[in-house]
Amino acid sequence: MRLPYLRPALLLSALAAVRSGTAAEAMLSSTSLNSCQTDSQFSASLFNVVYTPHNNSASINVVATSSIEGNVTFNVNVVAYGYQIISQSLNPCDLGLAGLCPMTAGKLSLKFNFDVDASAKDQIPGIAYTFPDLDATVRVVLNKTDTHETVACVEADVSNGKTVDLLAVKWVLAIIAGLVLCSSAVLNGLGHSNAAAHIASGALSLFGFFQAQAILGMMSVHLPPVVQSWTQDFQWTMGIINVDFLQDIFTWYQRATGGTPSTIFDSLTTVSVQVEKRALSMLPEAAVSVYRRSAALIPRAAVGLMKRGNITTGSGSYIVYGIQRVAFRAGIESTNLFLTGLVFYSLLVVFTVGGVAAFKGFCELAAKKKWMKSDTFLEFRNGWLTILKGILFRLTLIGYPQMTILCLWEFTQIDSPAEVLLAIFFLVGMTVTLGWAAFKVIRIARRSVAMHRNPAYILFSDPHALNKWGFLYVQFRASAYYFVIPVLGYTFVKSLFIAFAQGKGNVQAIGLLLIEAGALIAVSVLRPWMDKSTNSFNISICAVNFINAIFLLIFSDVFDQPALVNGVIGLILFFLNAIFATVLLIMVIVSTALVFYRKNPDGRYQFMADDRTSFMKSQSQLTGTTELDALAATARKAGGYYKPGLDLDDDNESISSDSMRRRTDGSRLSMPTGTSPEKGYQQNPPRSPVDPSVPLFPANGSSNRSVSPYGPSSASAFRAQNNSTPTSFRAQHNASPWQRGAGYDH
């Protein structure tokens, strides 16, 4: 059977939106027929059409409902990237189509193959089969022949099987981000703290940009197909990863805890799913009106269920947008999305803890078997529990955008009572934890300013505080220690708009624009990061995020611009972000690789203006005396360098005002009567000994530490004013100067 009247629709297929994967042969397909008119009298709940040009054949599987009676004409329009390329009027009676001339009311179910006119293949450009994620639409308007009244309007998006949503891209990005973060940890363990801080800062900024790309895909505004696929490449940063057996477990858990899982994927053989390409306010009027009428008829008690369910049209097909669109494209039921993100984040934490513990055991074994030098990773081996705390805090900061969005969104879905409790626990727990950590950093920095007129003095001289709380401030200059508060506020407010404004594309677009504009202005004025290159790196990321917010505002159609503008802007957004992400990746990879090729990795980076290196311990400064100090600590039953407690409020573990007053108050320099050195060490064991020949507070103005090119620090001036003599003080107390400087002498 030959149906030449379908040529325009198939031509549009060549210029349409794609789904996923790489096709083995050229093909064009469509999986849904959407209504584009209020009270459309023709609709399809199932619509699958596939055209293969090599044999000019097409297969059709349609389940439709029609209430039209009489003769009609078809006005066919093909639009690619907002530009109309075909407009044609067809009469089904002239084409000899049984059942359509005249049309009769009733349910129509068709499943067949047919031959397409050979000329159709010549009209379709070759690029239509190869360019990924093409944005095109075929719209058919049905008009009564006698009265010219419009009785129905339907449109279809088609695919060529090519997309930028590729599994290989996701794996490459994840592996690179993971390797760079591990590299920074290794460098820090080897004592190259300056190089490790720079690499970690770049890796975290890169990961943050990836998360910002993923968040773009969660917006419920119009996203062209190429933008949807591009943002889908980064959804792994939000924990949205599809593993079949885990999805079965999540579905079982939801049922067991009183929830009702969605079954959208089980219905694909009988119901179409419309992947929303417009903001909800710009959806076909039929879909919007059906949704609004349905909402008005639903009892108040069932409103909660309506919020958590997928929106359906009058024809029975589903509409997915925003976060639900992301879940559908990932092959995950929307009711399983929250658990998916939560479980993968939890697995990341568990595997990280296991990896750190395993590395600790390997290091001890390697040192015992003489596979490596006994002082290699010595600081990590002695204080690995405190370092592990810092790693867990860093993972909390990395996962905060992901869990904040998913937890807040779960409050609107209520998939099950148990999942809501999990959302409350994780949201409150992570927010309180990061807030407490930020409070601790600010408290320590203010104490340092009050006592030494320099926040870097205590922030970077105490290895315990640096390893535990440093994740919040090492990437910033010392005077911008507070900047973690705006960062957390930025993340939380942004998450509120994403989670609570689903279905309100205009609100999301305007809110995101204001948030990104504020972030760009703040970082451009304050320049809070550690040095010029790091500031430029992060400011450029904020600038691209702001440009993306402008594009999203355009996609929301608040300016009522022509559809062609949206098509062009979609391509610009894709190419801009793809090029920028590639540049960031190259910069991070090259920077990391060069560090490992240098004999002294810290030498690649200049001294920071806050003079933090003057206070930080470096592995290159350690000598054999460190091992003697460690041996002495063990003999005194100190049990290690760091207290293994898990408390958050560890003022006794870090530099406190009381310990610093002992240093500056001459009346407290002597031991209390009747107290032996051994007893004092048993009560307050040393934490982080270093080579006594390289004291933190050198006497007679001599030091093996490199001199900062920025001149003497304020801390040095403070010591000169108080005329302290650390050498005699250490001799009196028989303690390492690092223990005194870090507050471990009490």
XYZ file of C-alpha atoms in Angstrom:
746
model
C 0.000 0.000 0.000
C 1.328 3.453 -0.871
C 0.400 6.533 1.129
C 1.915 9.572 -0.632
C -0.012 11.932 1.614
C 2.356 11.051 4.447
C 5.365 12.522 2.671
C 5.304 15.891 4.455
C 5.078 14.221 7.857
C 7.981 11.961 7.056
C 9.972 14.893 5.745
C 9.580 16.500 9.098
C 10.939 13.364 10.676
C 14.204 14.155 9.048
C 14.329 17.354 11.028
C 12.973 16.188 14.321
C 13.974 15.519 17.905
C 15.740 12.312 18.742
C 15.578 9.873 21.590
C 18.703 7.953 22.425
C 21.399 5.673 21.158
C 23.153 5.372 17.851
C 21.187 3.800 15.053
C 22.809 1.120 12.931
C 20.956 2.376 9.861
C 19.364 5.611 8.739
C 15.879 5.973 10.127
C 13.273 8.496 11.199
C 10.743 7.825 13.933
C 8.066 9.371 16.109
C 6.671 7.991 19.338
C 3.854 10.360 20.269
C 1.068 12.347 18.649
C 0.242 15.412 20.723
C -2.900 17.504 20.702
C -2.347 21.167 19.959
C -5.893 22.533 20.264
C -8.506 22.877 22.964
C -11.268 20.257 22.621
C -9.503 18.507 19.778
C -11.836 15.881 18.321
C -8.997 13.605 17.246
C -6.358 12.241 19.636
C -4.037 9.274 19.875
C -3.018 7.460 23.045
C -0.442 5.386 21.127
C 1.516 6.568 18.097
C 4.620 4.824 16.771
C 5.884 5.538 13.263
C 9.250 4.432 11.849
C 10.526 5.290 8.350
C 13.594 3.571 6.844
C 14.881 5.260 3.656
C 16.946 2.347 2.356
C 13.747 0.449 1.400
C 11.304 3.390 1.447
C 9.042 1.617 3.917
C 7.290 2.735 7.076
C 5.628 0.922 9.946
C 2.705 2.428 11.852
C 1.130 1.492 15.161
C -1.663 3.877 16.169
C -4.465 3.781 18.728
C -6.646 6.879 18.254
C -10.066 8.214 19.172
C -12.079 10.378 16.797
C -15.399 12.201 17.226
C -15.258 13.772 13.765
C -17.915 12.952 11.185
C -17.868 14.153 7.590
C -15.273 15.220 5.076
C -12.127 16.996 6.258
C -8.937 18.438 4.809
C -5.439 18.167 6.305
C -3.255 21.258 6.577
C 0.281 19.909 7.082
C 3.112 22.138 8.350
C 6.717 21.053 8.866
C 8.757 23.242 11.217
C 12.491 22.776 11.892
C 14.189 24.840 14.616
C 11.196 27.177 14.565
C 11.420 27.740 10.800
C 8.543 26.527 8.624
C 9.945 24.541 5.722
C 6.769 22.886 4.353
C 3.114 23.937 4.308
C 0.698 21.803 2.299
C -3.040 21.058 2.181
C -4.168 17.466 1.558
C -7.607 15.987 0.871
C -7.925 12.376 2.075
C -10.667 11.755 -0.509
C -8.232 12.604 -3.307
C -5.744 10.150 -1.784
C -8.307 7.344 -1.566
C -7.863 6.688 2.145
C -10.581 4.390 3.463
C -11.983 5.471 6.834
C -10.879 9.055 6.394
C -13.219 10.007 3.549
C -15.554 10.663 5.142
C -14.331 10.369 8.748
C -16.498 8.501 11.230
C -16.621 8.730 15.010
C -15.167 5.917 17.058
C -11.928 4.273 18.161
C -9.291 3.656 15.541
C -6.607 0.989 15.960
C -4.089 0.494 13.161
C -0.878 -1.520 12.936
C 0.647 -2.095 9.519
C 3.612 -1.521 7.189
C 3.440 0.342 3.898
C 5.645 1.612 1.072
C 6.440 5.301 0.870
C 6.674 7.200 -2.404
C 10.235 7.076 -3.761
C 10.340 10.861 -4.132
C 10.144 11.269 -0.342
C 13.676 9.965 0.026
C 15.006 12.589 -2.386
C 13.302 15.431 -0.488
C 14.969 14.574 2.810
C 18.505 16.020 3.189
C 21.221 13.613 4.278
C 22.046 15.637 7.402
C 18.603 14.798 8.722
C 19.781 11.239 9.388
C 23.074 12.176 11.082
C 22.752 15.464 13.006
C 22.005 14.638 16.662
C 18.900 15.794 18.478
C 17.295 17.715 15.631
C 14.457 19.999 16.674
C 11.519 19.720 14.295
C 7.769 19.207 14.422
C 5.041 18.084 12.042
C 1.697 19.699 12.749
C -1.527 18.580 11.095
C -4.703 20.691 11.386
C -8.012 19.022 10.451
C -10.665 21.363 8.973
C -14.254 20.603 7.969
C -14.510 20.739 4.190
C -17.885 22.477 4.072
C -17.571 24.981 6.959
C -13.739 25.250 7.167
C -14.102 24.832 10.936
C -10.998 23.535 12.715
C -11.998 20.357 14.524
C -8.627 18.897 15.505
C -4.940 19.663 15.682
C -2.160 17.136 16.245
C 1.619 17.342 16.070
C 4.438 14.824 16.155
C 8.116 15.015 17.018
C 10.396 12.568 15.265
C 13.863 11.116 15.724
C 16.812 9.965 13.627
C 18.327 7.819 16.383
C 21.326 10.123 16.915
C 21.903 11.975 20.183
C 24.538 13.592 22.359
C 23.112 11.751 25.370
C 25.797 9.040 25.364
C 26.806 6.605 28.091
C 30.478 6.869 27.116
C 30.447 10.633 27.718
C 29.045 10.139 31.212
C 31.684 7.560 32.106
C 34.537 9.702 30.798
C 33.380 12.763 32.733
C 32.896 10.766 35.940
C 36.293 9.063 35.677
C 38.128 12.332 35.036
C 36.430 14.092 37.956
C 37.154 11.163 40.267
C 40.813 10.858 39.245
C 41.452 14.561 39.742
C 39.917 14.490 43.222
C 41.965 11.408 44.120
C 45.097 13.130 42.783
C 44.582 16.057 45.108
C 44.170 13.659 48.039
C 47.410 11.849 47.148
C 49.337 15.109 46.846
C 48.007 16.265 50.192
C 49.051 12.973 51.758
C 52.550 13.419 50.367
C 52.753 16.823 52.023
C 52.303 19.046 48.964
C 49.412 20.969 50.453
C 49.667 23.986 48.161
C 49.436 21.941 44.950
C 46.713 19.740 46.468
C 44.619 22.788 47.383
C 44.802 24.148 43.821
C 43.923 20.833 42.187
C 41.090 20.158 44.641
C 39.700 23.640 44.054
C 39.713 23.125 40.296
C 38.136 19.680 40.579
C 35.357 20.907 42.872
C 34.638 23.891 40.626
C 34.481 21.574 37.609
C 32.132 19.211 39.443
C 29.989 22.175 40.476
C 29.726 23.234 36.831
C 28.647 19.699 35.910
C 25.940 19.874 38.577
C 24.799 23.254 37.223
C 24.416 21.639 33.790
C 22.340 18.839 35.308
C 20.136 21.364 37.102
C 19.410 23.065 33.763
C 17.795 19.838 32.617
C 15.530 19.831 35.679
C 13.976 23.159 34.775
C 10.366 22.929 33.597
C 10.845 25.443 30.792
C 11.062 24.708 27.099
C 14.290 22.897 26.353
C 15.173 22.036 22.768
C 16.023 18.348 22.246
C 19.774 18.946 22.000
C 19.753 20.811 25.330
C 17.743 18.035 26.969
C 20.236 15.441 25.790
C 23.262 17.545 26.701
C 22.083 18.154 30.261
C 21.220 14.462 30.563
C 24.946 13.700 30.220
C 25.493 15.296 33.654
C 22.620 13.807 35.629
C 25.018 11.286 37.193
C 26.316 14.182 39.304
C 22.864 14.267 40.905
C 22.900 10.534 41.612
C 20.417 9.823 38.792
C 21.831 6.519 37.534
C 19.664 3.691 36.270
C 20.476 0.206 37.570
C 17.690 -2.262 36.868
C 17.890 -4.435 39.989
C 18.064 -1.346 42.223
C 14.938 0.031 40.571
C 13.135 -3.196 41.466
C 14.278 -2.810 45.075
C 13.116 0.814 45.189
C 9.697 -0.156 43.823
C 9.378 -2.900 46.427
C 10.449 -0.533 49.219
C 7.916 2.049 48.159
C 5.078 -0.460 48.164
C 6.230 -1.861 51.521
C 6.165 1.606 53.100
C 2.691 2.562 51.937
C 3.472 4.182 48.588
C 2.106 3.582 45.113
C 4.817 3.356 42.426
C 4.177 4.848 39.029
C 4.029 2.465 36.052
C 4.771 4.760 33.152
C 7.320 2.382 31.590
C 4.981 -0.588 31.912
C 2.435 1.360 29.833
C 4.679 2.264 26.898
C 3.218 -0.468 24.716
C -0.262 0.996 25.024
C 0.260 4.669 25.966
C 2.496 7.371 24.473
C 4.674 9.637 26.583
C 5.099 13.248 25.491
C 8.522 14.534 26.502
C 7.618 18.164 27.106
C 9.489 20.615 24.868
C 7.743 23.754 26.104
C 7.169 25.316 29.494
C 3.866 24.197 31.039
C 2.385 27.590 30.277
C 3.221 27.001 26.601
C 1.979 23.430 26.327
C -0.743 22.700 23.790
C -3.923 24.306 25.005
C -5.682 20.956 24.948
C -3.206 19.485 27.398
C -3.322 22.505 29.682
C -7.106 22.680 29.692
C -7.446 18.965 30.339
C -5.047 19.220 33.259
C -6.839 22.223 34.707
C -10.280 20.645 34.317
C -9.038 17.441 35.905
C -7.547 19.374 38.795
C -10.823 21.217 39.372
C -12.789 17.973 39.520
C -10.427 16.160 41.887
C -11.467 16.224 45.577
C -9.262 18.135 47.978
C -8.180 14.921 49.682
C -6.753 13.660 46.398
C -4.843 16.801 45.487
C -1.661 15.342 46.999
C -1.914 12.324 44.726
C -2.391 14.569 41.716
C 0.812 16.443 42.564
C 2.871 13.289 42.688
C 1.370 11.633 39.602
C 2.385 12.075 35.984
C 0.128 14.488 34.094
C -2.102 12.815 31.512
C -4.005 14.304 28.593
C -7.586 13.592 27.655
C -6.352 10.953 25.199
C -4.631 9.076 28.016
C -1.035 9.822 27.082
C 1.460 11.125 29.644
C 3.233 14.489 29.725
C 6.581 14.661 31.516
C 8.526 17.863 32.179
C 11.270 19.156 34.439
C 12.458 16.594 36.985
C 9.998 13.992 35.690
C 11.410 14.503 32.189
C 14.903 13.826 33.528
C 13.683 10.641 35.229
C 11.894 9.436 32.083
C 14.903 10.026 29.846
C 17.058 8.144 32.372
C 14.663 5.181 32.286
C 13.622 5.679 35.924
C 10.076 5.833 37.247
C 9.465 9.288 38.678
C 8.420 7.754 42.011
C 11.843 6.049 42.241
C 13.891 9.150 41.469
C 14.354 10.327 45.056
C 15.503 6.932 46.311
C 17.816 6.577 43.325
C 19.657 9.808 44.116
C 19.723 9.117 47.851
C 21.038 5.559 47.534
C 23.799 6.444 45.083
C 24.942 9.301 47.285
C 24.977 6.964 50.279
C 26.934 4.378 48.275
C 29.474 7.047 47.372
C 29.974 7.822 51.069
C 30.243 4.144 52.033
C 32.743 3.288 49.293
C 34.798 6.366 50.123
C 35.029 5.392 53.784
C 35.965 1.857 52.788
C 38.553 3.128 50.328
C 40.192 5.406 52.899
C 40.282 2.605 55.486
C 41.722 0.181 52.924
C 44.376 2.708 51.905
C 45.310 3.194 55.552
C 45.752 -0.543 55.955
C 47.778 -0.786 52.749
C 50.083 2.044 53.847
C 50.749 0.387 57.181
C 51.428 -2.939 55.489
C 53.684 -1.328 52.885
C 55.663 0.489 55.562
C 56.009 -2.689 57.600
C 57.140 -4.713 54.581
C 59.524 -1.929 53.506
C 57.642 -1.462 50.235
C 57.757 2.274 50.823
C 59.636 4.646 53.083
C 58.455 4.753 56.655
C 57.716 8.493 56.453
C 55.599 8.250 53.282
C 52.004 9.282 53.976
C 53.041 9.583 57.614
C 50.624 12.409 58.379
C 47.750 10.456 56.839
C 48.657 7.246 58.671
C 48.862 8.985 62.026
C 45.757 11.133 61.684
C 43.629 9.214 59.218
C 40.480 9.381 61.342
C 40.556 13.173 61.409
C 41.341 13.252 57.685
C 38.415 10.880 57.117
C 36.139 13.320 58.945
C 37.277 16.068 56.597
C 36.615 13.840 53.570
C 33.100 13.083 54.825
C 32.458 16.795 55.310
C 33.700 17.422 51.757
C 31.358 14.737 50.402
C 28.524 16.428 52.275
C 29.357 19.695 50.549
C 29.599 18.003 47.128
C 26.285 16.190 47.558
C 24.421 19.129 49.065
C 22.956 20.482 45.768
C 21.825 16.988 44.764
C 20.213 16.040 48.053
C 18.674 19.462 48.648
C 16.817 19.400 45.322
C 15.704 15.776 45.646
C 14.632 16.105 49.286
C 12.652 19.292 48.686
C 11.055 17.758 45.588
C 10.096 14.679 47.594
C 8.028 16.938 49.861
C 5.865 17.747 46.821
C 5.625 14.110 45.690
C 5.137 12.187 48.973
C 6.027 8.876 47.329
C 5.674 7.157 50.712
C 5.769 8.207 54.389
C 9.127 6.487 54.880
C 10.669 8.364 51.955
C 9.427 11.664 53.345
C 11.129 10.846 56.665
C 14.341 10.045 54.799
C 14.085 13.359 52.961
C 13.653 15.249 56.245
C 16.569 13.396 57.851
C 19.015 14.009 54.992
C 17.963 17.604 54.330
C 18.079 18.670 57.979
C 21.158 16.584 58.743
C 23.256 17.878 55.857
C 22.135 21.483 56.323
C 22.849 21.450 60.049
C 26.199 19.712 59.516
C 27.412 22.206 56.927
C 26.019 25.126 58.923
C 27.845 23.933 62.024
C 31.070 23.494 60.086
C 30.759 26.998 58.660
C 30.137 28.353 62.162
C 33.269 26.595 63.397
C 35.385 28.092 60.603
C 34.099 31.593 61.281
C 34.655 31.155 65.008
C 38.255 29.999 64.532
C 38.998 32.754 62.014
C 37.607 35.494 64.244
C 39.673 34.219 67.141
C 42.734 34.304 64.928
C 41.987 37.882 63.852
C 41.427 38.987 67.435
C 44.653 37.450 68.687
C 46.995 37.713 65.715
C 45.349 40.186 63.317
C 45.447 37.512 60.617
C 42.766 34.832 60.010
C 45.298 32.578 58.264
C 47.343 32.160 61.443
C 45.073 29.652 63.167
C 43.168 28.433 60.090
C 46.330 27.052 58.485
C 48.711 26.443 61.406
C 46.568 23.787 63.062
C 46.783 20.528 61.044
C 43.784 19.097 62.891
C 41.531 22.037 62.006
C 42.940 22.163 58.473
C 42.265 18.480 57.801
C 38.783 18.564 59.307
C 37.363 21.980 58.459
C 39.670 23.021 55.633
C 37.237 21.803 52.961
C 35.220 24.972 53.609
C 37.980 27.554 53.285
C 41.187 26.294 51.634
C 39.907 27.248 48.172
C 39.308 30.820 49.358
C 41.795 33.429 50.457
C 42.122 33.616 54.226
C 40.259 36.919 54.515
C 37.289 35.376 52.630
C 36.873 32.479 55.065
C 33.211 33.465 55.439
C 32.384 32.933 51.754
C 31.152 29.405 52.380
C 28.002 30.945 53.897
C 26.966 32.676 50.630
C 27.808 29.467 48.742
C 25.498 27.397 50.938
C 22.781 30.050 50.713
C 23.112 30.160 46.918
C 22.730 26.383 46.726
C 19.712 26.238 49.029
C 17.767 29.088 47.393
C 18.457 27.687 43.935
C 17.207 24.282 45.074
C 13.992 25.842 46.373
C 13.157 27.233 42.926
C 13.993 23.984 41.170
C 12.016 21.752 43.535
C 8.969 23.865 44.412
C 8.392 25.669 41.098
C 8.025 22.590 38.910
C 5.346 23.393 36.335
C 5.973 27.134 36.651
C 8.642 27.698 34.043
C 8.463 31.489 34.116
C 8.961 31.582 37.889
C 11.926 29.231 37.658
C 13.533 31.154 34.809
C 13.211 34.563 36.476
C 14.315 33.234 39.860
C 17.366 31.487 38.402
C 18.321 34.611 36.457
C 18.287 36.726 39.629
C 20.234 34.098 41.590
C 22.931 33.684 38.928
C 23.192 37.454 38.445
C 23.729 37.923 42.174
C 26.343 35.159 42.230
C 28.236 36.643 39.276
C 28.260 40.140 40.780
C 29.377 38.833 44.182
C 32.314 36.775 42.903
C 33.381 39.480 40.451
C 33.509 42.125 43.180
C 34.807 40.063 46.105
C 37.119 37.688 44.177
C 37.136 35.337 47.156
C 39.263 32.464 45.808
C 42.874 31.857 46.723
C 44.670 33.430 43.749
C 44.133 35.181 40.429
C 43.965 32.052 38.261
C 41.464 30.336 40.573
C 39.320 33.468 40.644
C 39.324 33.654 36.845
C 38.421 29.966 36.615
C 35.408 30.295 38.915
C 34.236 33.680 37.664
C 34.123 32.288 34.131
C 31.943 29.425 35.390
C 29.573 31.904 37.045
C 29.465 33.942 33.835
C 28.456 30.891 31.763
C 25.823 29.963 34.357
C 24.414 33.483 34.083
C 24.306 33.265 30.274
C 22.497 29.927 30.573
C 19.951 31.580 32.877
C 19.326 34.225 30.209
C 18.781 31.495 27.627
C 16.319 29.738 29.935
C 14.381 32.965 30.321
C 14.147 33.149 26.532
C 12.973 29.533 26.375
C 10.155 30.361 28.803
C 8.680 32.609 26.070
C 8.207 35.589 28.363
C 9.277 37.793 25.443
C 6.842 36.111 23.033
C 9.626 35.797 20.482
C 9.341 33.766 17.249
C 9.944 30.047 17.517
C 12.983 30.428 15.278
C 14.739 32.345 18.076
C 14.303 29.419 20.457
C 15.726 26.999 17.913
C 18.831 29.101 17.309
C 19.358 29.833 21.015
C 19.155 26.113 21.764
C 22.030 25.412 19.379
C 24.048 28.312 20.819
C 23.525 27.038 24.365
C 24.671 23.553 23.407
C 27.807 24.639 21.552
C 28.722 27.254 24.181
C 28.497 24.831 27.075
C 30.101 21.955 25.189
C 33.114 24.080 24.240
C 33.389 25.620 27.699
C 33.166 22.217 29.435
C 35.868 20.872 27.122
C 38.149 23.807 27.929
C 37.621 23.328 31.670
C 38.385 19.625 31.376
C 41.593 20.265 29.443
C 42.712 22.892 31.956
C 42.116 20.594 34.927
C 43.731 17.566 33.271
C 46.818 19.483 32.118
C 47.223 21.223 35.471
C 47.022 17.912 37.335
C 49.411 16.142 34.966
C 52.037 18.892 35.167
C 52.011 18.777 38.956
C 52.968 15.092 38.987
C 55.839 15.702 36.568
C 57.489 18.276 38.839
C 59.982 17.343 41.507
C 58.417 19.912 43.828
C 54.688 20.159 42.981
C 54.211 23.114 45.329
C 56.754 25.087 43.312
C 54.378 25.264 40.350
C 52.131 27.661 42.254
C 53.050 31.063 43.609
C 52.871 31.952 47.272
C 49.389 33.068 48.194
C 48.899 36.661 49.317
C 47.413 35.537 52.632
C 50.809 34.006 53.520
C 49.171 30.703 54.434
C 52.295 28.744 53.510
C 54.113 30.401 56.394
C 51.798 28.605 58.786
C 51.248 25.297 57.006
C 53.316 22.225 57.719
C 54.930 20.683 54.632
C 56.170 17.132 54.252
C 59.385 18.472 52.787
C 60.171 19.989 56.193
C 59.916 16.706 58.056
C 63.088 14.812 59.030
C 63.926 11.788 61.071
C 63.115 13.706 64.249
C 59.426 13.345 63.380
C 59.685 9.609 63.857
C 61.439 10.114 67.181
C 58.624 12.390 68.310
C 56.108 9.762 67.236
C 58.028 7.113 69.154
C 58.097 9.316 72.240
C 54.364 9.920 71.989
C 53.758 6.175 71.824
C 56.011 5.607 74.843
C 53.940 8.113 76.772
C 50.799 6.148 75.771
C 49.607 9.053 73.673
C 47.911 6.694 71.276
C 48.588 8.723 68.130
C 48.713 12.232 66.873
C 45.010 12.904 66.673
C 42.239 12.320 69.081
C 40.005 9.648 67.554
C 36.795 11.138 68.843
C 33.886 11.934 66.554
C 32.720 15.092 68.260
C 31.902 18.145 66.231
C 32.706 20.747 68.837
C 36.443 20.122 69.102
C 37.751 23.370 70.516
C 40.057 21.273 72.684
C 41.357 19.638 69.514
C 42.207 22.848 67.706
C 43.701 26.161 68.647
C 41.592 27.662 71.396
C 41.735 31.001 73.047
C 42.810 29.321 76.281
C 45.787 27.614 74.669
C 46.842 30.784 72.918
C 46.584 32.761 76.131
C 49.061 30.343 77.667
C 51.498 31.286 74.970
C 51.202 34.995 75.475
C 50.664 35.082 79.209
C 54.035 34.831 80.929
C 52.469 33.908 84.256
C 51.251 30.608 82.772
C 54.453 29.446 81.119
C 55.509 27.249 84.028
C 54.193 23.798 84.849
C 51.735 23.549 87.739
C 53.333 22.391 90.939
C 53.410 18.658 91.346
C 52.621 17.912 87.749
C 55.136 15.773 85.925
C 55.705 16.019 82.195
C 54.590 12.437 81.760
C 51.293 13.104 83.512
C 50.705 16.181 81.420
C 51.272 14.271 78.239
C 48.964 11.479 79.329
C 46.134 13.929 79.904
C 46.725 15.915 76.714
C 48.730 13.800 74.254
C 50.630 15.443 71.406
C 48.836 15.524 68.130
C 51.080 16.512 65.244
C 54.825 16.583 65.950
C 57.274 17.879 63.371
C 60.986 18.392 63.158
C 62.052 20.533 66.123
C 64.797 21.980 63.958
C 62.095 23.651 61.888
C 59.888 25.264 64.544
C 56.715 27.130 63.741
C 57.957 30.014 65.868
C 61.717 30.136 65.138
C 64.045 31.706 67.625
C 66.683 34.270 66.722
C 64.874 34.981 63.483
C 66.196 31.842 61.747
C 64.115 29.234 59.923
C 64.513 26.605 57.260
C 61.124 27.573 55.924
C 61.047 29.525 52.683
C 60.379 33.202 53.128
C 57.128 34.539 51.728
C 57.624 37.063 48.947
C 54.798 39.121 50.378
C 56.771 40.302 53.327
C 56.465 39.514 57.025
C 53.075 38.376 58.206
C 51.049 40.094 60.863
C 51.511 37.017 63.027
C 55.287 37.523 62.937
C 54.850 41.143 63.934
C 52.645 40.081 66.814
C 55.292 37.668 68.051
C 57.956 40.361 67.815
C 55.838 42.748 69.851
C 55.363 40.202 72.629
C 59.064 39.230 72.513
C 58.283 35.550 73.121
C 61.080 32.993 73.233
C 59.701 29.723 71.844
C 62.995 27.879 72.286
C 63.027 28.272 76.058
C 59.298 27.663 76.189
C 59.681 24.348 74.363
C 62.582 23.348 76.584
C 60.497 24.049 79.660
C 57.523 22.038 78.448
C 59.425 19.403 76.434
C 56.919 19.589 73.575
C 57.113 19.997 69.832
C 56.535 23.582 68.659
C 53.809 22.353 66.306
C 51.954 20.982 69.299
C 52.161 24.348 71.018
C 51.216 26.350 67.951
C 48.263 24.121 67.183
C 46.904 24.208 70.703
C 47.905 20.705 71.747
C 49.866 21.803 74.802
C 46.936 21.757 77.205
